PDB file of C-alpha atoms in Angstrom:
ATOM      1  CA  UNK A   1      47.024 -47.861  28.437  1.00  0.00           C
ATOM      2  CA  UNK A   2      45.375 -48.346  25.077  1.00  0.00           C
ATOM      3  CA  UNK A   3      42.349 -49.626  26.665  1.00  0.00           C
ATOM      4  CA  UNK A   4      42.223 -46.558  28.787  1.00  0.00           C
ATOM      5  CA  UNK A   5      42.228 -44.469  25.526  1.00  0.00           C
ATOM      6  CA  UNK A   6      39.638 -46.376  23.851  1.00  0.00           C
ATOM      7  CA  UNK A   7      37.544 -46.096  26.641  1.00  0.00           C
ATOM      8  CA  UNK A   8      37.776 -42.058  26.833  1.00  0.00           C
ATOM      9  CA  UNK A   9      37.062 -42.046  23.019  1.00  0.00           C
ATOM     10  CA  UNK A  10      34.283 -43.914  23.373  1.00  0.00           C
ATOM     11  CA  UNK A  11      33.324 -42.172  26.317  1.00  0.00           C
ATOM     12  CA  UNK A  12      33.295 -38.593  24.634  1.00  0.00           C
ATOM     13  CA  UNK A  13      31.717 -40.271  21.296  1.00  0.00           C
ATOM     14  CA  UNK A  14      28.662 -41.319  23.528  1.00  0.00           C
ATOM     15  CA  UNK A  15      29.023 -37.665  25.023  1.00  0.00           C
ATOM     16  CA  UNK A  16      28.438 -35.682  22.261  1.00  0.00           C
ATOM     17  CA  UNK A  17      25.906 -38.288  20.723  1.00  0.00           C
ATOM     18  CA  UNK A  18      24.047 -37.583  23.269  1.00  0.00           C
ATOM     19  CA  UNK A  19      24.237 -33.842  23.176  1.00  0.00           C
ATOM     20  CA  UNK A  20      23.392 -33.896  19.198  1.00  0.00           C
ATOM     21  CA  UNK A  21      20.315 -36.010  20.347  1.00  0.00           C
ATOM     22  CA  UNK A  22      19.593 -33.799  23.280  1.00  0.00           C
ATOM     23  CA  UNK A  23      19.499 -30.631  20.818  1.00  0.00           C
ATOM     24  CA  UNK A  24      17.890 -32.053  18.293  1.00  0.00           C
ATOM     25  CA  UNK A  25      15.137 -33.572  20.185  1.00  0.00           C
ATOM     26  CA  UNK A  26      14.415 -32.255  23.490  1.00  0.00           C
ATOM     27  CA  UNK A  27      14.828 -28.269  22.795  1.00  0.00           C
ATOM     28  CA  UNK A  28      12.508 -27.891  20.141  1.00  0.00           C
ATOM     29  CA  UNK A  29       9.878 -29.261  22.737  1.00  0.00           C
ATOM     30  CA  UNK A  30      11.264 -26.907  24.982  1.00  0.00           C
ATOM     31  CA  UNK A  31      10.641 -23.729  22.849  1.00  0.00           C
ATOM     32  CA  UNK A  32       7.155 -25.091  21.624  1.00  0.00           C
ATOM     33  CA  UNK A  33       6.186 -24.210  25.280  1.00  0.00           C
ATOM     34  CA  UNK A  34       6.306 -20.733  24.128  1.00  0.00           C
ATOM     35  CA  UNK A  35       3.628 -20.542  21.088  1.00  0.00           C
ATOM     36  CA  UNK A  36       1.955 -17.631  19.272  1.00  0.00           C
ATOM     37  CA  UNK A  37      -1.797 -17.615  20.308  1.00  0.00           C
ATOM     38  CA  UNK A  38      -4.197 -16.110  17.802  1.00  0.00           C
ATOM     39  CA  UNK A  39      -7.751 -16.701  16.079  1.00  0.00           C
ATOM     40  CA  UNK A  40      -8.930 -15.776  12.474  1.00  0.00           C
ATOM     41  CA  UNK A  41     -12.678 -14.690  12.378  1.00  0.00           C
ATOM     42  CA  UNK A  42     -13.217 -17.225   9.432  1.00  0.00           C
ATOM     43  CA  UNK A  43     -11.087 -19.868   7.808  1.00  0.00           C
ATOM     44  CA  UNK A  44     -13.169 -18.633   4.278  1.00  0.00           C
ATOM     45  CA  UNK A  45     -13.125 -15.255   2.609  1.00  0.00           C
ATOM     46  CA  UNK A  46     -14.631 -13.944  -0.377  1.00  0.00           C
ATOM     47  CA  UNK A  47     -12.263 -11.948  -3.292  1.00  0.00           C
ATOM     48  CA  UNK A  48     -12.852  -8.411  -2.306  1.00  0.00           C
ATOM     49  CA  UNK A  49     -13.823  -8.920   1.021  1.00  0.00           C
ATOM     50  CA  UNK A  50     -12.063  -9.347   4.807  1.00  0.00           C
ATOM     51  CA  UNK A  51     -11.255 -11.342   7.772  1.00  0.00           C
ATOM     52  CA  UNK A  52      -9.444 -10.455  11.008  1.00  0.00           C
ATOM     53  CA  UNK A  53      -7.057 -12.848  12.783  1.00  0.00           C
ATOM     54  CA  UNK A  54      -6.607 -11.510  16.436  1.00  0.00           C
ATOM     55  CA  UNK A  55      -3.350 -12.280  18.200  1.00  0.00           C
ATOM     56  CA  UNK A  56      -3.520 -12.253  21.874  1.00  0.00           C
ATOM     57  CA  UNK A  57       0.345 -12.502  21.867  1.00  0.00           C
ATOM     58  CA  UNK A  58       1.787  -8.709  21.247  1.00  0.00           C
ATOM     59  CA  UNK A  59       4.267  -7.910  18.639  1.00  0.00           C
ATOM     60  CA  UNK A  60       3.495 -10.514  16.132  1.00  0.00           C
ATOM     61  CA  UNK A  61       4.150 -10.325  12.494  1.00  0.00           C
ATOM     62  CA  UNK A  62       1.739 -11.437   9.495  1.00  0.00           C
ATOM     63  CA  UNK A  63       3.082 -13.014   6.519  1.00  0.00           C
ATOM     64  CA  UNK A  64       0.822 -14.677   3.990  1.00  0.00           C
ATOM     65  CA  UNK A  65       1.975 -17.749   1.892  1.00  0.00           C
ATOM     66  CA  UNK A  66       1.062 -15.934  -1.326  1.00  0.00           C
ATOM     67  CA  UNK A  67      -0.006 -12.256  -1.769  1.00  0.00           C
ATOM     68  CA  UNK A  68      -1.531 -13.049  -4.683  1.00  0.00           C
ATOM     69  CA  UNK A  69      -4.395 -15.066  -3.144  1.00  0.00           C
ATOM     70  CA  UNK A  70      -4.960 -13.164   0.130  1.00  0.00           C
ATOM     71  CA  UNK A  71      -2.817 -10.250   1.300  1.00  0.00           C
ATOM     72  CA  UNK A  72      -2.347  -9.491   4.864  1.00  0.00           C
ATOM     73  CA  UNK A  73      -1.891  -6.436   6.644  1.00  0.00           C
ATOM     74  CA  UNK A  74       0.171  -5.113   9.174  1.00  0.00           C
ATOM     75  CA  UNK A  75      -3.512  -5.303  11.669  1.00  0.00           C
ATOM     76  CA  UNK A  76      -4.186  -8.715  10.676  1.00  0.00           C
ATOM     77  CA  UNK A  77      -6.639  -7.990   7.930  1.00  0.00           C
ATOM     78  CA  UNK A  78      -7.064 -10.608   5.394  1.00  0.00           C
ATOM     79  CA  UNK A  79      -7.933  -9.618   2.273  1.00  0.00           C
ATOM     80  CA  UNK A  80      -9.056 -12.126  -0.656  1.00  0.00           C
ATOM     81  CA  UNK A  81      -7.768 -11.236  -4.096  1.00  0.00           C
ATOM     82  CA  UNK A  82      -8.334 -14.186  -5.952  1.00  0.00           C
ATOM     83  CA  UNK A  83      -9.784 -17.902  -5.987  1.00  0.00           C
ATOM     84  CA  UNK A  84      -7.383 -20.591  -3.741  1.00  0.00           C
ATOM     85  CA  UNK A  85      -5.842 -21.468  -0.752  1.00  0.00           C
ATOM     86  CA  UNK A  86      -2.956 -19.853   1.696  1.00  0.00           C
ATOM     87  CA  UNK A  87      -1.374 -20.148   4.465  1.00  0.00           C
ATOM     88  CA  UNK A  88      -1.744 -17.242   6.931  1.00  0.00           C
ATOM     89  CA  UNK A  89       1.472 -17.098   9.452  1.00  0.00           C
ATOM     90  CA  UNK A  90       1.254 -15.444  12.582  1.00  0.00           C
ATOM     91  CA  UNK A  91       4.850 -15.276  13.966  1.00  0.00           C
ATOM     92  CA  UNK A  92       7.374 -13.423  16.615  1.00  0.00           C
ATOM     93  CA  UNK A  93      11.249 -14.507  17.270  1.00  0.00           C
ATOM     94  CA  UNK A  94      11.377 -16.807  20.525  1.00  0.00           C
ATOM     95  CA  UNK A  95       7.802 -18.012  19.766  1.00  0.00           C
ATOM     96  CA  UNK A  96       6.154 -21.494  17.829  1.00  0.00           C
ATOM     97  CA  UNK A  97       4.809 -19.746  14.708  1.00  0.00           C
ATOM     98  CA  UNK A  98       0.430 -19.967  14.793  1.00  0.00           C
ATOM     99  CA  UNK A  99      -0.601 -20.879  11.297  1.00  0.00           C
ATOM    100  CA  UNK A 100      -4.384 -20.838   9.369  1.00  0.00           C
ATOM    101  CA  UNK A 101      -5.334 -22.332   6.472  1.00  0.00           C
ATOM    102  CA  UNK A 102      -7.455 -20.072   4.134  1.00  0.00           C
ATOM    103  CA  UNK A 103      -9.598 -20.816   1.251  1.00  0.00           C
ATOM    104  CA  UNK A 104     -10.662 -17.549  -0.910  1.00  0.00           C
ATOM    105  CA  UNK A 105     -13.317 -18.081  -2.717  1.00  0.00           C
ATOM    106  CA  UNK A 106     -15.019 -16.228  -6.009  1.00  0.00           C
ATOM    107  CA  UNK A 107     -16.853 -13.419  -5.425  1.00  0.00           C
ATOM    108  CA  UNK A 108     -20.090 -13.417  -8.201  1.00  0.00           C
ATOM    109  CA  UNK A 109     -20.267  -9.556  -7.110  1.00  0.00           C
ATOM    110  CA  UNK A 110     -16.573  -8.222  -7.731  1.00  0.00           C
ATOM    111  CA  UNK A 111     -14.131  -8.755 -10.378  1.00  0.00           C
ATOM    112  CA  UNK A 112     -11.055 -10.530  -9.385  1.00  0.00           C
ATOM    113  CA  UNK A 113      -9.043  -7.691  -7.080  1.00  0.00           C
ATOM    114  CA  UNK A 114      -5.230  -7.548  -8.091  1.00  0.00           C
ATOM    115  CA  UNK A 115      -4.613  -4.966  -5.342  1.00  0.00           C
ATOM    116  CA  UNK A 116      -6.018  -5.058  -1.518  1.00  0.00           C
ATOM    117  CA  UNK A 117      -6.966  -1.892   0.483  1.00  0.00           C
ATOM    118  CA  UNK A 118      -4.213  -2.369   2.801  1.00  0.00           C
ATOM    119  CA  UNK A 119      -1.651  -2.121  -0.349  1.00  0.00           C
ATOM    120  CA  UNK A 120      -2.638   1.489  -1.537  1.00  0.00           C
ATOM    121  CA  UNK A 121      -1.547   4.391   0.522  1.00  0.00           C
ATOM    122  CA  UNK A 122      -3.509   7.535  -0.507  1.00  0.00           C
ATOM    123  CA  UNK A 123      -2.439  11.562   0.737  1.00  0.00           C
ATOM    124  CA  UNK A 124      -4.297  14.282   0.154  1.00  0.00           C
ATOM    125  CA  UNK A 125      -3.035  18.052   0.155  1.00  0.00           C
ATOM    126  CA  UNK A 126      -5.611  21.431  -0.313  1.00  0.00           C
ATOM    127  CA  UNK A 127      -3.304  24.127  -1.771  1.00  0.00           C
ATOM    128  CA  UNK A 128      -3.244  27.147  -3.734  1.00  0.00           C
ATOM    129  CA  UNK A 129      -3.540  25.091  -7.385  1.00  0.00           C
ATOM    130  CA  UNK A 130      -6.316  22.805  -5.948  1.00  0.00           C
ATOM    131  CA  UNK A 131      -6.531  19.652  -4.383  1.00  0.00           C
ATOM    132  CA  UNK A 132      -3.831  16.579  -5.204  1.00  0.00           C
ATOM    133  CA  UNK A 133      -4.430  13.958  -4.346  1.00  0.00           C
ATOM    134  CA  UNK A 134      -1.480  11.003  -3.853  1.00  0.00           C
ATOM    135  CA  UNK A 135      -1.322   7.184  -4.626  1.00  0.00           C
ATOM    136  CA  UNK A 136       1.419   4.791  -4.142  1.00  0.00           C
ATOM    137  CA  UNK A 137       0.836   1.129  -5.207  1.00  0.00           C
ATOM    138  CA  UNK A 138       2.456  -1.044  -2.736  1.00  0.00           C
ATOM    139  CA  UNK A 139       1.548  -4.106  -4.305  1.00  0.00           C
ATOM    140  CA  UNK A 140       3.003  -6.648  -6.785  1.00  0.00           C
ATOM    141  CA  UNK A 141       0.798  -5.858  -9.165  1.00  0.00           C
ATOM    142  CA  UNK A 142      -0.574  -3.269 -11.152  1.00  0.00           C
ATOM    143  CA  UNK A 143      -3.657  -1.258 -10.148  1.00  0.00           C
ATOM    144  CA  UNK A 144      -6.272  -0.807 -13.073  1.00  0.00           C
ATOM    145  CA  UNK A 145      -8.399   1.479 -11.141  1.00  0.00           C
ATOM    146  CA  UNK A 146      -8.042   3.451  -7.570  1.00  0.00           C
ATOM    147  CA  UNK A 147     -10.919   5.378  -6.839  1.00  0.00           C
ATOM    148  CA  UNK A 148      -9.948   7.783  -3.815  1.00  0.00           C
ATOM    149  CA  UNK A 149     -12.686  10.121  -1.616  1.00  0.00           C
ATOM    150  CA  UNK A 150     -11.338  13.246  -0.323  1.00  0.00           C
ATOM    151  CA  UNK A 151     -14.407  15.301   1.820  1.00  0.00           C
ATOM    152  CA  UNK A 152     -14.355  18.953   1.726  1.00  0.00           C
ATOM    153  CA  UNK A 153     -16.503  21.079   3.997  1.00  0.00           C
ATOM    154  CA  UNK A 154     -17.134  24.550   3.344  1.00  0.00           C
ATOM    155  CA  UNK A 155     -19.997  25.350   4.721  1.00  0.00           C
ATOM    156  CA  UNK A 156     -21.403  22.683   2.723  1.00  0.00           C
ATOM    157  CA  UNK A 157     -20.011  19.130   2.564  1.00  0.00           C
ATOM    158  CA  UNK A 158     -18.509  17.637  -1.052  1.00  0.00           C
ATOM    159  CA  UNK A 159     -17.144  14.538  -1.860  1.00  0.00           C
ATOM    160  CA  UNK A 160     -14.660  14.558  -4.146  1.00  0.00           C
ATOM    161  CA  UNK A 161     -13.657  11.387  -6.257  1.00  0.00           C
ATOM    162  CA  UNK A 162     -10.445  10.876  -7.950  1.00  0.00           C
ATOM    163  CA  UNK A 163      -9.804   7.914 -10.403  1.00  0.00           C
ATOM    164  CA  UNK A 164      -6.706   7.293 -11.392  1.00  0.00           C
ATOM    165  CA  UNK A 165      -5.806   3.869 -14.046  1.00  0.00           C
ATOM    166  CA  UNK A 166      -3.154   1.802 -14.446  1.00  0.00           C
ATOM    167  CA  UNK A 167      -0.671   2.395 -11.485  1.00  0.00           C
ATOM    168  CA  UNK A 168       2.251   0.455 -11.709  1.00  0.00           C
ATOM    169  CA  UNK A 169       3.716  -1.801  -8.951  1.00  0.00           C
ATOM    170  CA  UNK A 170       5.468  -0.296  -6.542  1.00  0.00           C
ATOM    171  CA  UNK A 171       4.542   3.343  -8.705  1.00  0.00           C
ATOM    172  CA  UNK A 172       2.967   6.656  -7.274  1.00  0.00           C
ATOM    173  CA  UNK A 173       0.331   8.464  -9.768  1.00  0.00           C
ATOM    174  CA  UNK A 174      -1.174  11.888  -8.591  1.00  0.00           C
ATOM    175  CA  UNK A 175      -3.983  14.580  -9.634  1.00  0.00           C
ATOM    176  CA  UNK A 176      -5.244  17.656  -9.022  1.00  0.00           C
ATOM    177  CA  UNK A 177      -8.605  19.182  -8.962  1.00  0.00           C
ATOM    178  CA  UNK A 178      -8.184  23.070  -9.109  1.00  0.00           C
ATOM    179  CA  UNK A 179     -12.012  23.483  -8.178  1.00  0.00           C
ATOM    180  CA  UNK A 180     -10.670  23.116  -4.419  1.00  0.00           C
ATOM    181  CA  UNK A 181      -8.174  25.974  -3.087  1.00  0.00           C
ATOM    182  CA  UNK A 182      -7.407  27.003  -0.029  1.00  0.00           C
ATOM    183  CA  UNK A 183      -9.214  30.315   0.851  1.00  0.00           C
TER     184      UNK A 183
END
């Protein structure tokens, strides 16, 4: 009887060895099958500038490796901030994760950018004081400068500029112009 009883221990040892092997092994092949596909319009990017990675698989997220370097949008713009290399993951749940490699590199024209585009959100309101303008710094870091255009057209076009300095992190900062009223 105790040979019997060895032999189902052993049995079910070799049983579950086999489904810890099985797991480990085999299904990650299985959900490879199922893999992101995307492109990035260039694997280099000037600071200041943009590239584009199209997904052909819908509902994909963007993460960069560090937002410091190259920050990505919810679109898939890539935008270089400063000097190196990141990783640029294109990823959905169920899915193998699509991943680019992206140098940034100096721009002689532009001064390093702390912020991207993509990491400002700018609103505008015409009222009875004037014209405010809105900005909220999404980013990590501090804005120096924000330059916003707001167009009015009264009869005549005018572009109005707004600078505002040193938004904090995270911050909102807003203006007014009261040459700009609603009639």
């Amino acid at each position: 009887m105790k040979a019997v009883t060895g032999r189902m221990r052993f049995g079910f040892l070799a049983a579950v060895l086999f489904c810890v092997i099985y797991a480990v092994v085999c299904l990650p092949a299985f959900a490879a099958d199922k893999a992101v596909s995307a492109t990035i319009s260039s694997e280099t990017v000037k600071v200041g500038k943009t590239v584009h990675i199209t997904a052909k698989t819908k509902g994909v997220t963007y993460v960069s490796s560090n937002r410091e370097i190259a920050y990505v949008s919810e679109d898939g713009t890539v935008s270089g901030k400063k000097p190196g290399t990141v990783t640029i993951h294109v990823q959905k749940k169920g899915y193998a994760k699509k991943s680019f490699k992206l140098t940034v590199k100096k721009n002689k024209k532009l001064p390093d950018v702390r912020v991207a585009c993509d990491e400002i959100a700018v609103s505008e309101e015409l009222h009875e004081g004037g014209l405010t303008v809105s900005v909220k710094n999404r980013a990590s870091k501090k804005a120096d400068k924000i330059v916003a255009y707001y167009e009015i057209t009264t009869g005549k076009k005018h572009t109005v500029a707004f600078t505002l300095e040193n938004v904090k992190a995270g911050k909102s900062k807003q203006t007014t112009d009261t040459a700009y009223t609603l009639e």
